[in-house]
Short mmCIF file of C-alpha atoms and ligand atoms in Angstrom, two decimals:
data_model
loop_
_atom_site.label_atom_id
_atom_site.label_comp_id
_atom_site.label_asym_id
_atom_site.label_seq_id
_atom_site.Cartn_x
_atom_site.Cartn_y
_atom_site.Cartn_z
CA UNK A 1322 117.05 -72.56 21.81
CA UNK A 1323 115.62 -70.69 19.48
CA UNK A 1324 114.77 -73.45 17.78
CA UNK A 1325 112.64 -74.58 20.31
CA UNK A 1326 111.29 -71.42 20.84
CA UNK A 1327 109.66 -70.16 17.98
CA UNK A 1328 107.68 -72.85 17.85
CA UNK A 1329 106.09 -72.75 20.51
CA UNK A 1330 105.93 -68.57 20.40
CA UNK A 1331 104.09 -69.13 16.94
CA UNK A 1332 101.23 -71.31 18.61
CA UNK A 1333 100.94 -68.88 21.59
CA UNK A 1334 100.56 -66.01 19.27
CA UNK A 1335 98.15 -67.73 17.01
CA UNK A 1336 96.17 -69.21 19.69
CA UNK A 1337 95.45 -65.72 22.05
CA UNK A 1338 97.64 -68.15 24.83
CA UNK A 1339 97.84 -64.95 26.83
CA UNK A 1340 94.01 -63.92 26.71
CA UNK A 1341 93.19 -67.58 27.22
CA UNK A 1342 95.14 -67.40 31.08
CA UNK A 1343 94.05 -63.66 31.31
CA UNK A 1344 91.33 -64.80 33.56
CA UNK A 1345 94.18 -66.84 35.77
CA UNK A 1346 96.68 -63.70 35.60
CA UNK A 1347 95.19 -61.52 38.86
CA UNK A 1348 96.31 -61.60 42.23
CA UNK A 1349 94.70 -64.17 44.70
CA UNK A 1350 94.02 -63.97 48.74
CA UNK A 1351 97.69 -64.22 50.02
CA UNK A 1352 96.68 -67.20 52.77
CA UNK A 1353 100.61 -68.60 51.44
CA UNK A 1354 102.18 -65.45 52.51
CA UNK A 1355 101.25 -65.53 55.96
CA UNK A 1356 102.11 -68.94 56.74
CA UNK A 1357 99.11 -70.24 56.43
CA UNK A 1358 97.94 -72.67 53.46
CA UNK A 1359 95.79 -72.37 51.36
CA UNK A 1360 94.49 -76.00 51.04
CA UNK A 1361 91.23 -75.51 52.04
CA UNK A 1362 90.43 -73.86 48.86
CA UNK A 1363 91.62 -77.06 47.23
CA UNK A 1364 88.10 -79.03 46.52
CA UNK A 1365 86.79 -77.48 43.26
CA UNK A 1366 89.71 -78.98 41.41
CA UNK A 1367 89.44 -82.47 42.32
CA UNK A 1368 85.62 -82.08 41.57
CA UNK A 1369 86.82 -80.79 38.16
CA UNK A 1370 89.20 -83.39 37.85
CA UNK A 1371 86.91 -86.17 38.36
CA UNK A 1372 84.39 -84.72 36.55
CA UNK A 1373 87.01 -85.26 33.62
CA UNK A 1374 87.44 -88.60 34.22
CA UNK A 1375 83.83 -89.05 34.23
CA UNK A 1376 83.80 -88.05 30.51
CA UNK A 1377 86.62 -90.05 29.36
CA UNK A 1378 85.33 -93.29 31.03
CA UNK A 1379 81.80 -92.95 30.47
CA UNK A 1380 82.76 -92.26 26.49
CA UNK A 1381 84.26 -95.62 26.49
CA UNK A 1382 81.32 -97.11 28.46
CA UNK A 1383 79.21 -95.46 26.06
CA UNK A 1384 81.19 -97.05 22.66
CA UNK A 1385 79.86 -100.53 23.95
CA UNK A 1386 76.45 -99.86 26.06
CA UNK A 1387 73.60 -100.70 24.34
CA UNK A 1388 70.44 -98.64 25.93
CA UNK A 1389 67.59 -101.03 25.02
CA UNK A 1390 65.64 -103.07 27.81
CA UNK A 1391 66.21 -106.10 26.11
CA UNK A 1392 70.03 -105.50 26.14
CA UNK A 1393 70.80 -103.09 28.12
CA UNK A 1394 71.29 -105.41 31.32
CA UNK A 1395 73.54 -108.07 28.87
CA UNK A 1396 75.92 -105.89 27.57
CA UNK A 1397 77.07 -104.32 31.22
CA UNK A 1398 77.76 -107.82 31.72
CA UNK A 1399 79.74 -107.48 28.56
CA UNK A 1400 81.40 -104.53 29.90
CA UNK A 1401 82.37 -106.10 33.06
CA UNK A 1402 83.26 -110.02 31.20
CA UNK A 1403 84.44 -109.34 27.79
CA UNK A 1404 85.71 -106.10 27.09
CA UNK A 1405 89.86 -105.33 27.94
CA UNK A 1406 90.09 -103.44 30.93
CA UNK A 1407 86.04 -102.93 30.61
CA UNK A 1408 85.72 -103.96 34.02
CA UNK A 1409 88.47 -101.36 35.79
CA UNK A 1410 86.70 -98.45 33.38
CA UNK A 1411 83.37 -99.32 35.03
CA UNK A 1412 84.79 -99.36 38.39
CA UNK A 1413 86.08 -96.05 37.59
CA UNK A 1414 83.42 -95.03 36.52
CA UNK A 1415 81.60 -95.99 39.70
CA UNK A 1416 83.88 -94.56 42.31
CA UNK A 1417 84.41 -91.89 40.38
CA UNK A 1418 80.83 -91.05 40.81
CA UNK A 1419 81.18 -91.97 44.43
CA UNK A 1420 84.20 -88.99 44.72
CA UNK A 1421 82.00 -86.67 42.98
CA UNK A 1422 79.52 -86.94 45.07
CA UNK A 1423 81.64 -86.36 47.85
CA UNK A 1424 83.73 -84.00 46.86
CA UNK A 1425 80.90 -81.88 45.22
CA UNK A 1426 79.96 -81.89 48.97
CA UNK A 1427 82.59 -81.25 50.71
CA UNK A 1428 83.25 -78.30 48.58
CA UNK A 1429 79.85 -77.13 49.37
CA UNK A 1430 80.02 -77.32 52.85
CA UNK A 1431 83.48 -75.49 53.04
CA UNK A 1432 82.00 -72.69 51.31
CA UNK A 1433 79.18 -73.10 53.66
CA UNK A 1434 82.02 -72.47 56.88
CA UNK A 1435 83.26 -69.87 55.19
CA UNK A 1436 80.44 -68.20 53.81
CA UNK A 1437 82.26 -67.89 50.52
CA UNK A 1438 78.02 -67.52 49.33
CA UNK A 1439 78.22 -63.79 50.31
CA UNK A 1440 78.09 -60.76 48.49
CA UNK A 1441 78.98 -60.57 45.85
CA UNK A 1442 79.75 -64.15 45.12
CA UNK A 1443 76.07 -64.91 45.59
CA UNK A 1444 75.98 -66.35 42.25
CA UNK A 1445 78.79 -68.79 42.72
CA UNK A 1446 77.07 -70.22 44.99
CA UNK A 1447 73.76 -70.21 43.41
CA UNK A 1448 75.44 -71.96 40.30
CA UNK A 1449 77.34 -74.56 42.26
CA UNK A 1450 73.88 -75.87 44.13
CA UNK A 1451 72.70 -76.05 40.93
CA UNK A 1452 75.71 -78.13 40.20
CA UNK A 1453 75.00 -79.86 43.58
CA UNK A 1454 71.44 -81.08 42.67
CA UNK A 1455 73.05 -81.92 38.47
CA UNK A 1456 75.56 -84.40 40.18
CA UNK A 1457 72.46 -86.16 42.02
CA UNK A 1458 71.03 -86.23 39.06
CA UNK A 1459 74.16 -88.31 37.27
CA UNK A 1460 74.46 -90.30 39.86
CA UNK A 1461 70.84 -91.42 39.87
CA UNK A 1462 70.49 -91.64 36.28
CA UNK A 1463 73.51 -93.86 35.68
CA UNK A 1464 71.90 -96.43 38.25
CA UNK A 1465 69.18 -96.81 36.15
CA UNK A 1466 71.56 -97.66 33.28
CA UNK A 1467 72.74 -100.85 34.49
CA UNK A 1468 68.88 -101.56 34.63
CA UNK A 1469 69.08 -104.38 36.97
CA UNK A 1470 66.98 -104.64 40.39
CA UNK A 1471 68.77 -101.93 42.49
CA UNK A 1472 68.45 -99.12 39.70
CA UNK A 1473 65.18 -99.24 38.57
CA UNK A 1474 64.06 -99.73 42.37
CA UNK A 1475 65.87 -96.53 42.69
CA UNK A 1476 64.07 -94.77 40.31
CA UNK A 1477 60.93 -95.76 41.65
CA UNK A 1478 61.85 -94.24 44.55
CA UNK A 1479 62.73 -91.62 42.54
CA UNK A 1480 58.98 -91.21 40.40
CA UNK A 1481 57.43 -92.03 44.22
CA UNK A 1482 59.22 -88.77 45.72
CA UNK A 1483 58.24 -86.85 42.41
CA UNK A 1484 54.61 -88.10 42.80
CA UNK A 1485 53.93 -86.88 45.71
CA UNK A 1486 54.91 -83.42 45.12
CA UNK A 1487 51.65 -81.47 45.12
CA UNK A 1488 50.40 -80.03 41.87
CA UNK A 1489 52.88 -80.61 39.55
CA UNK A 1490 53.87 -84.28 41.15
CA UNK A 1491 52.22 -86.74 38.33
CA UNK A 1492 53.42 -85.12 35.48
CA UNK A 1493 57.10 -84.76 37.20
CA UNK A 1494 56.28 -88.45 37.83
CA UNK A 1495 55.21 -89.64 34.54
CA UNK A 1496 58.72 -87.44 33.34
CA UNK A 1497 61.31 -89.42 35.10
CA UNK A 1498 59.40 -92.69 33.95
CA UNK A 1499 58.45 -91.35 30.76
CA UNK A 1500 55.04 -93.43 31.25
CA UNK A 1501 53.01 -94.42 33.73
CA UNK A 1502 55.70 -97.19 34.73
CA UNK A 1503 59.32 -98.25 34.54
CA UNK A 1504 59.54 -99.70 30.85
CA UNK A 1505 61.87 -99.83 27.59
CA UNK A 1506 60.68 -95.95 27.46
CA UNK A 1507 61.99 -95.04 31.02
CA UNK A 1508 65.54 -96.63 30.05
CA UNK A 1509 66.02 -94.41 26.70
CA UNK A 1510 65.08 -91.24 28.31
CA UNK A 1511 67.05 -91.43 30.97
CA UNK A 1512 69.99 -92.69 28.60
CA UNK A 1513 69.76 -89.22 26.97
CA UNK A 1514 69.79 -87.85 30.43
CA UNK A 1515 72.75 -88.83 31.46
CA UNK A 1516 75.16 -88.92 28.22
CA UNK A 1517 73.65 -86.10 26.51
CA UNK A 1518 71.11 -83.38 28.25
CA UNK A 1519 72.77 -82.94 32.03
CA UNK A 1520 76.24 -83.50 30.46
CA UNK A 1521 75.74 -80.25 28.24
CA UNK A 1522 73.95 -78.56 31.15
CA UNK A 1523 77.39 -79.24 33.92
CA UNK A 1524 79.16 -77.94 31.21
CA UNK A 1525 77.63 -75.17 30.46
CA UNK A 1526 77.11 -74.21 34.39
CA UNK A 1527 80.69 -75.02 35.05
CA UNK A 1528 81.81 -72.91 33.08
CA UNK A 1529 79.54 -69.74 34.23
CA UNK A 1530 80.98 -71.01 37.80
CA UNK A 1531 84.81 -70.95 37.07
CA UNK A 1532 83.75 -67.71 35.04
CA UNK A 1533 82.37 -66.22 38.75
CA UNK A 1534 85.54 -67.34 40.36
CA UNK A 1535 87.99 -65.64 38.35
CA UNK A 1536 85.66 -62.93 37.77
CA UNK A 1537 85.18 -62.43 41.44
CA UNK A 1538 88.69 -63.74 42.82
CA UNK A 1539 88.57 -66.34 45.31
CA UNK A 1540 87.75 -65.05 48.57
CA UNK A 1541 90.06 -64.38 51.38
CA UNK A 1542 89.54 -66.44 54.73
CA UNK A 1543 87.28 -64.87 56.38
CA UNK A 1544 88.49 -63.02 60.11
CA UNK A 1545 86.14 -63.09 63.02
CA UNK A 1546 84.76 -59.60 63.59
CA UNK A 1547 85.26 -58.33 60.01
CA UNK A 1548 81.55 -58.67 58.06
CA UNK A 1549 80.60 -57.88 54.75
CA UNK A 1550 79.73 -55.05 53.79
CA UNK A 1551 78.88 -54.37 50.23
CA UNK A 1552 79.53 -50.84 50.25
CA UNK A 1553 83.29 -51.28 50.86
CA UNK A 1554 83.96 -55.22 49.92
CA UNK A 1555 85.15 -54.99 46.39
CA UNK A 1556 87.38 -51.55 47.40
CA UNK A 1557 88.89 -53.67 50.31
CA UNK A 1558 89.39 -56.83 48.65
CA UNK A 1559 91.10 -54.99 45.67
CA UNK A 1560 93.28 -53.66 47.97
CA UNK A 1561 93.93 -56.81 50.41
CA UNK A 1562 95.06 -58.50 46.74
CA UNK A 1563 97.31 -56.26 45.79
CA UNK A 1564 99.55 -55.41 48.94
CA UNK A 1565 100.10 -59.13 48.86
CA UNK A 1566 100.48 -59.50 44.91
CA UNK A 1567 100.50 -62.92 44.82
CA UNK A 1568 99.60 -63.92 41.48
CA UNK A 1569 96.94 -66.89 41.32
CA UNK A 1570 98.82 -68.41 38.15
CA UNK A 1571 100.85 -69.79 38.38
CA UNK A 1572 102.11 -70.04 42.01
CA UNK A 1573 98.10 -69.59 43.86
CA UNK A 1574 97.28 -72.81 41.54
CA UNK A 1575 100.04 -75.16 42.02
CA UNK A 1576 98.02 -77.09 45.50
CA UNK A 1577 94.44 -77.20 43.18
CA UNK A 1578 96.72 -78.92 40.89
CA UNK A 1579 98.78 -81.49 43.24
CA UNK A 1580 95.31 -81.85 44.70
CA UNK A 1581 93.05 -82.91 41.31
CA UNK A 1582 96.16 -85.11 40.64
CA UNK A 1583 95.80 -86.81 44.01
CA UNK A 1584 92.29 -87.55 42.72
CA UNK A 1585 92.17 -88.80 39.68
CA UNK A 1586 95.14 -90.83 41.13
CA UNK A 1587 92.98 -92.80 43.79
CA UNK A 1588 90.09 -93.00 41.52
CA UNK A 1589 92.41 -95.13 39.50
CA UNK A 1590 94.27 -97.12 41.66
CA UNK A 1591 90.75 -98.13 43.94
CA UNK A 1592 89.40 -99.11 40.39
CA UNK A 1593 91.87 -101.24 39.55
CA UNK A 1594 92.10 -103.04 43.13
CA UNK A 1595 88.41 -103.13 44.13
CA UNK A 1596 86.26 -103.72 40.46
CA UNK A 1597 83.28 -102.20 39.41
CA UNK A 1598 79.87 -102.41 42.02
CA UNK A 1599 78.70 -106.12 41.66
CA UNK A 1600 75.44 -106.30 39.38
CA UNK A 1601 72.60 -107.03 41.32
CA UNK A 1602 69.71 -109.75 39.57
CA UNK A 1603 68.22 -108.62 36.00
CA UNK A 1604 65.18 -105.72 37.10
CA UNK A 1605 62.47 -108.88 37.11
CA UNK A 1606 60.88 -106.18 39.62
CA UNK A 1607 58.81 -109.89 40.52
CA UNK A 1608 61.10 -111.23 40.97
CA UNK A 1609 62.22 -110.09 44.93
CA UNK A 1610 64.63 -112.86 45.93
CA UNK A 1611 67.58 -110.86 46.35
CA UNK A 1612 67.49 -107.64 48.63
CA UNK A 1613 67.74 -104.56 46.21
CA UNK A 1614 70.08 -102.03 47.77
CA UNK A 1615 70.24 -98.73 46.62
CA UNK A 1616 73.70 -96.42 45.76
CA UNK A 1617 74.56 -95.77 48.53
CA UNK A 1618 74.38 -91.62 47.99
CA UNK A 1619 70.14 -91.68 48.16
CA UNK A 1620 70.68 -94.15 51.10
CA UNK A 1621 69.33 -91.34 53.15
CA UNK A 1622 65.91 -91.07 51.48
CA UNK A 1623 65.32 -94.58 51.60
CA UNK A 1624 65.63 -94.54 55.11
CA UNK A 1625 63.28 -91.84 55.43
CA UNK A 1626 60.69 -94.09 53.89
CA UNK A 1627 61.02 -96.82 56.10
CA UNK A 1628 61.46 -94.89 59.42
CA UNK A 1629 58.27 -91.66 58.30
CA UNK A 1630 55.91 -91.29 61.17
CA UNK A 1631 52.77 -92.77 59.75
CA UNK A 1632 50.54 -89.82 58.84
CA UNK A 1633 53.62 -87.58 58.46
CA UNK A 1634 54.07 -89.24 54.84
CA UNK A 1635 54.18 -86.11 52.81
CA UNK A 1636 55.51 -83.68 55.50
CA UNK A 1637 58.61 -86.16 55.36
CA UNK A 1638 59.42 -87.03 52.20
CA UNK A 1639 58.51 -84.60 49.83
CA UNK A 1640 58.08 -81.16 51.90
CA UNK A 1641 61.24 -81.19 54.03
CA UNK A 1642 63.23 -82.24 51.09
CA UNK A 1643 61.71 -80.21 48.94
CA UNK A 1644 62.48 -77.34 51.57
CA UNK A 1645 66.12 -78.02 51.93
CA UNK A 1646 66.48 -78.15 48.35
CA UNK A 1647 64.87 -74.72 48.22
CA UNK A 1648 66.49 -73.09 51.25
CA UNK A 1649 69.97 -74.31 49.87
CA UNK A 1650 69.11 -72.01 46.84
CA UNK A 1651 68.20 -68.64 48.06
CA UNK A 1652 70.86 -68.80 50.71
CA UNK A 1653 72.59 -65.87 49.63
CA UNK A 1654 69.78 -63.72 48.38
CA UNK A 1655 68.59 -64.14 52.43
CA UNK A 1656 72.17 -63.91 54.24
CA UNK A 1657 73.96 -61.65 51.93
CA UNK A 1658 76.15 -59.88 53.70
CA UNK A 1659 77.81 -60.07 57.83
CA UNK A 1660 80.17 -61.63 59.31
CA UNK A 1661 82.00 -64.91 57.75
CA UNK A 1662 83.93 -66.28 60.36
CA UNK A 1663 82.13 -69.56 61.51
CA UNK A 1664 83.10 -68.35 65.54
CA UNK A 1665 80.62 -65.80 64.72
CA UNK A 1666 77.85 -67.87 62.85
CA UNK A 1667 76.55 -70.13 66.13
CA UNK A 1668 73.27 -71.11 64.16
CA UNK A 1669 74.88 -71.58 60.57
CA UNK A 1670 77.46 -74.10 62.20
CA UNK A 1671 74.82 -75.80 64.12
CA UNK A 1672 72.35 -75.98 61.29
CA UNK A 1673 75.51 -77.76 59.15
CA UNK A 1674 76.50 -80.27 61.60
CA UNK A 1675 72.40 -80.63 62.31
CA UNK A 1676 72.54 -81.93 58.89
CA UNK A 1677 75.70 -83.84 58.44
CA UNK A 1678 74.51 -85.82 61.69
CA UNK A 1679 71.13 -86.41 59.94
CA UNK A 1680 72.78 -87.47 56.42
CA UNK A 1681 75.21 -89.77 57.74
CA UNK A 1682 72.70 -91.22 60.84
CA UNK A 1683 69.77 -91.79 58.12
CA UNK A 1684 72.85 -93.89 55.45
CA UNK A 1685 73.63 -95.94 57.97
CA UNK A 1686 69.49 -96.45 59.24
CA UNK A 1687 68.97 -96.80 55.30
CA UNK A 1688 72.14 -99.43 54.71
CA UNK A 1689 70.21 -101.81 57.11
CA UNK A 1690 66.77 -101.19 56.83
CA UNK A 1691 65.40 -103.85 53.91
CA UNK A 1692 65.05 -101.76 50.14
CA UNK A 1693 61.62 -103.05 49.92
CA UNK A 1694 59.75 -102.73 52.89
CA UNK A 1695 57.80 -105.82 53.71
CA UNK A 1696 60.42 -108.67 52.99
CA UNK A 1697 59.73 -111.42 55.12
CA UNK A 1698 55.77 -111.68 55.34
CA UNK A 1699 54.55 -115.33 54.99
CA UNK A 1700 51.08 -115.93 52.81
CA UNK A 1701 47.95 -115.26 54.29
CA UNK A 1702 46.88 -118.64 56.14
CA UNK A 1703 43.24 -120.20 56.01
CA UNK A 1704 43.49 -119.07 60.04
CA UNK A 1705 44.10 -115.60 58.89
CA UNK A 1706 41.64 -115.63 56.57
CA UNK A 1707 38.52 -117.44 58.26
CA UNK A 1708 37.89 -119.75 54.85
CA UNK A 1709 38.53 -122.97 53.26
CA UNK A 1710 38.06 -121.74 49.92
CA UNK A 1711 40.41 -123.39 47.38
CA UNK A 1712 40.53 -120.39 45.03
CA UNK A 1713 40.68 -117.74 47.60
CA UNK A 1714 43.47 -119.05 49.31
CA UNK A 1715 45.54 -120.00 45.86
CA UNK A 1716 44.90 -116.25 45.43
CA UNK A 1717 46.41 -115.41 48.15
CA UNK A 1718 49.49 -118.02 47.68
CA UNK A 1719 49.68 -115.72 43.99
CA UNK A 1720 49.50 -112.54 45.67
CA UNK A 1721 52.63 -113.29 47.89
CA UNK A 1722 54.44 -115.01 45.10
CA UNK A 1723 54.21 -112.68 42.92
CA UNK A 1724 55.50 -110.07 45.16
CA UNK A 1725 52.13 -107.89 45.76
CA UNK A 1726 52.27 -108.25 49.63
CA UNK A 1727 55.43 -107.07 49.36
CA UNK A 1728 54.49 -103.60 48.46
CA UNK A 1729 50.61 -104.02 49.86
CA UNK A 1730 49.21 -104.54 52.98
CA UNK A 1731 46.00 -106.68 52.94
CA UNK A 1732 44.65 -107.60 56.57
CA UNK A 1733 47.61 -105.57 58.26
CA UNK A 1734 50.35 -108.42 56.21
CA UNK A 1735 52.35 -106.67 54.29
CA UNK A 1736 54.44 -103.67 52.88
CA UNK A 1737 53.45 -100.42 52.22
CA UNK A 1738 54.79 -99.02 49.53
CA UNK A 1739 51.53 -99.57 47.41
CA UNK A 1740 48.13 -98.71 48.83
CA UNK A 1741 46.61 -101.39 51.34
CA UNK A 1742 44.68 -103.54 49.34
CA UNK A 1743 41.81 -104.69 52.29
CA UNK A 1744 39.10 -102.47 51.02
CA UNK A 1745 40.39 -102.30 46.96
CA UNK A 1746 37.44 -103.71 46.11
CA UNK A 1747 34.99 -100.55 47.75
CA UNK A 1748 37.10 -98.44 45.51
CA UNK A 1749 37.59 -100.71 41.89
CA UNK A 1750 35.14 -103.12 40.05
CA UNK A 1751 36.80 -106.26 39.72
CA UNK A 1752 37.98 -105.55 35.84
CA UNK A 1753 39.57 -102.12 37.26
CA UNK A 1754 41.32 -104.68 39.76
CA UNK A 1755 42.89 -106.71 36.76
CA UNK A 1756 43.94 -103.81 34.60
CA UNK A 1757 45.68 -101.70 37.16
CA UNK A 1758 47.41 -104.99 38.06
CA UNK A 1759 48.59 -105.70 34.59
CA UNK A 1760 49.03 -102.40 33.01
CA UNK A 1761 50.50 -101.09 35.92
CA UNK A 1762 50.38 -97.24 37.23
CA UNK A 1763 53.32 -94.63 38.85
CA UNK A 1764 55.12 -97.22 41.19
CA UNK A 1765 53.10 -100.09 40.46
CA UNK A 1766 55.00 -102.28 38.20
CA UNK A 1767 53.08 -103.48 34.99
CA UNK A 1768 52.53 -107.69 35.39
CA UNK A 1769 51.50 -107.65 31.89
CA UNK A 1770 54.13 -110.47 30.52
CA UNK A 1771 54.44 -112.27 33.64
CA UNK A 1772 51.25 -113.22 35.19
CA UNK A 1773 48.95 -116.18 33.01
CA UNK A 1774 45.15 -115.24 32.85
CA UNK A 1775 44.53 -117.64 35.47
CA UNK A 1776 46.72 -116.09 37.78
CA UNK A 1777 44.80 -112.91 37.07
CA UNK A 1778 41.58 -114.06 37.85
CA UNK A 1779 42.54 -115.69 40.79
CA UNK A 1780 44.09 -112.35 42.12
CA UNK A 1781 41.01 -110.46 41.09
CA UNK A 1782 38.79 -112.80 42.95
CA UNK A 1783 40.79 -113.08 45.58
CA UNK A 1784 41.08 -108.95 46.27
CA UNK A 1785 37.36 -108.91 45.42
CA UNK A 1786 36.84 -110.90 48.21
CA UNK A 1787 39.32 -110.14 50.85
CA UNK A 1788 37.56 -107.45 52.27
CA UNK A 1789 34.75 -109.69 53.56
CA UNK A 1790 37.15 -112.67 55.18
CA UNK A 1791 39.80 -112.00 57.92
CA UNK A 1792 38.51 -110.97 61.03
CA UNK A 1793 35.15 -110.32 59.39
CA UNK A 1794 34.57 -113.50 58.24
CA UNK A 1795 36.09 -114.95 61.83
CA UNK A 1796 33.65 -113.15 63.70
C1 LIG B 707 56.75 -102.41 43.30
C2 LIG B 707 55.43 -102.28 44.42
C3 LIG B 707 54.62 -102.40 43.75
C4 LIG B 707 54.33 -104.05 43.47
C5 LIG B 707 55.27 -105.21 43.59
C6 LIG B 707 52.78 -104.39 43.63
N1 LIG B 707 52.30 -102.99 43.32
FE1 LIG B 707 50.39 -102.75 43.14
N2 LIG B 707 50.57 -100.79 43.48
C7 LIG B 707 51.81 -100.17 43.76
C8 LIG B 707 51.81 -98.81 44.11
C9 LIG B 707 52.34 -98.05 44.40
C10 LIG B 707 50.25 -98.28 43.78
C11 LIG B 707 49.47 -96.91 43.62
C12 LIG B 707 50.24 -96.53 42.29
C13 LIG B 707 49.19 -95.18 41.87
O1 LIG B 707 48.08 -95.18 42.35
O2 LIG B 707 49.87 -94.17 41.64
C14 LIG B 707 49.40 -99.83 43.72
C15 LIG B 707 48.49 -100.06 43.61
C16 LIG B 707 47.59 -100.88 42.63
C17 LIG B 707 46.36 -100.87 42.93
C18 LIG B 707 44.85 -99.93 42.76
C19 LIG B 707 45.06 -99.93 44.22
C20 LIG B 707 44.12 -98.64 44.45
O3 LIG B 707 43.68 -98.59 45.58
O4 LIG B 707 44.38 -97.15 43.99
C21 LIG B 707 46.01 -102.84 42.45
C22 LIG B 707 44.84 -102.97 42.19
C23 LIG B 707 47.30 -103.10 42.54
N3 LIG B 707 48.15 -102.12 42.98
C24 LIG B 707 47.02 -104.69 42.51
C25 LIG B 707 48.66 -105.15 42.58
C26 LIG B 707 48.54 -106.77 42.54
C27 LIG B 707 47.46 -107.91 42.29
C28 LIG B 707 50.37 -106.59 42.51
C29 LIG B 707 50.85 -108.40 42.32
C30 LIG B 707 50.22 -108.80 41.03
C31 LIG B 707 50.80 -105.96 42.77
N4 LIG B 707 49.52 -104.62 42.69
C32 LIG B 707 52.15 -105.47 43.28
C33 LIG B 707 53.14 -100.73 43.75
C34 LIG B 707 53.04 -102.24 43.81
#
């Protein structure tokens, strides 16, 4: 026995183990001793464990992934079909990402419900909100790395959102795309974000978050009629925790470790049985015959795009989401004291229900709506255009065939992703139209490798003359 203890003591002593676990060695609120268990507090550990799992599977994926536009899609196929356990690892990374998003949302809701963001834990909440955004950033950037249609479209939505932000929008959009349009640089920059910049930021912030949790102690469950008063709170908390003498380590941490283990077990089993997310078609934006579908956690935003009332796009797509994100960030600064119990905060609970309800409703709407606005439009016909000119009609066919019509309306037919092109000839000359079409800009894909010179000519001719056609020609 002594033989065994000595090396353990040696390691403990030389590593400073006692000091290492010191932060855990404090008294925790005594929910269990009063007969109530403290299962409300387990979600943070679930997140931590799934994050560690993401890092592990992410490293395995990164060793086989090639972040270049020519090879990215094939390398994901290679991982899925050729690498040993590659499909399970991919599935773990994908299901783990979803699990993390879900757990982060639940954790945030729990903290909101128990109002644990109030004094003195304001920065616990603020660092947590930033972590929430970083988690979404990881999920979004990860999608693009598949470099299939779904991922590429999602990033176009992100750029579209960013581009509408007042003043700085264009710069943000250019930053997101690493240029004027989706290209190879978008992929390499997103790769750097996904494997270096965002994870490092997350590790640092998780460190701060955990430090703050141990520094302030876990919040006690709220009691109605016992508001937070900054003058007396700390002392009362100390006394309360002292009285019950329940050390966090090792008693308090038990349920949390159990839950963390459970989360990992569920992710691994689901990955094993369900397999990875199907790869969508490779990202040829002009070949939209398969319906691209974004990953579920961003579907709500797409739903906003498809139901937004005409004329209020900015409000719905930019100001409301942005306002909500800012509100979350500063919440503890505007509501840092007072009642914590849900029964004394009816408006907070109402607000939470509305937001959660909207999220679910929009997700359902978004999952049903087609991702690209106008999929099922037909090319404009001779009767609609009021012309028999062969070249114009050919141009209308190319406009439809090459996917322009999915995004652009002409005489009321087509999608509203991009600007209406009926009167484009009043805004730009033929040269400019050709340049736009070939080079793309913002959410307008570049067509230079896709269209033949003849097709560009047909499109330009069609677009310069179309204003005079249609209803006007029929008059
Ligand atoms: C994925 C959706 C999408 C597709 C497909 C698409 N466009 Fe666009 N297009 C846009 C968007 C978005 C803009 C606005 C870009 C900006 O100014 O930021 C745009 C802008 C333009 C403009 C400039 C219009 C103006 O008023 O500024 C022209 C011309 C144009 N597109 C032509 C075409 C043609 C021709 C095709 C087919 C070969 C096409 N587009 C396919 C989304 C698309």
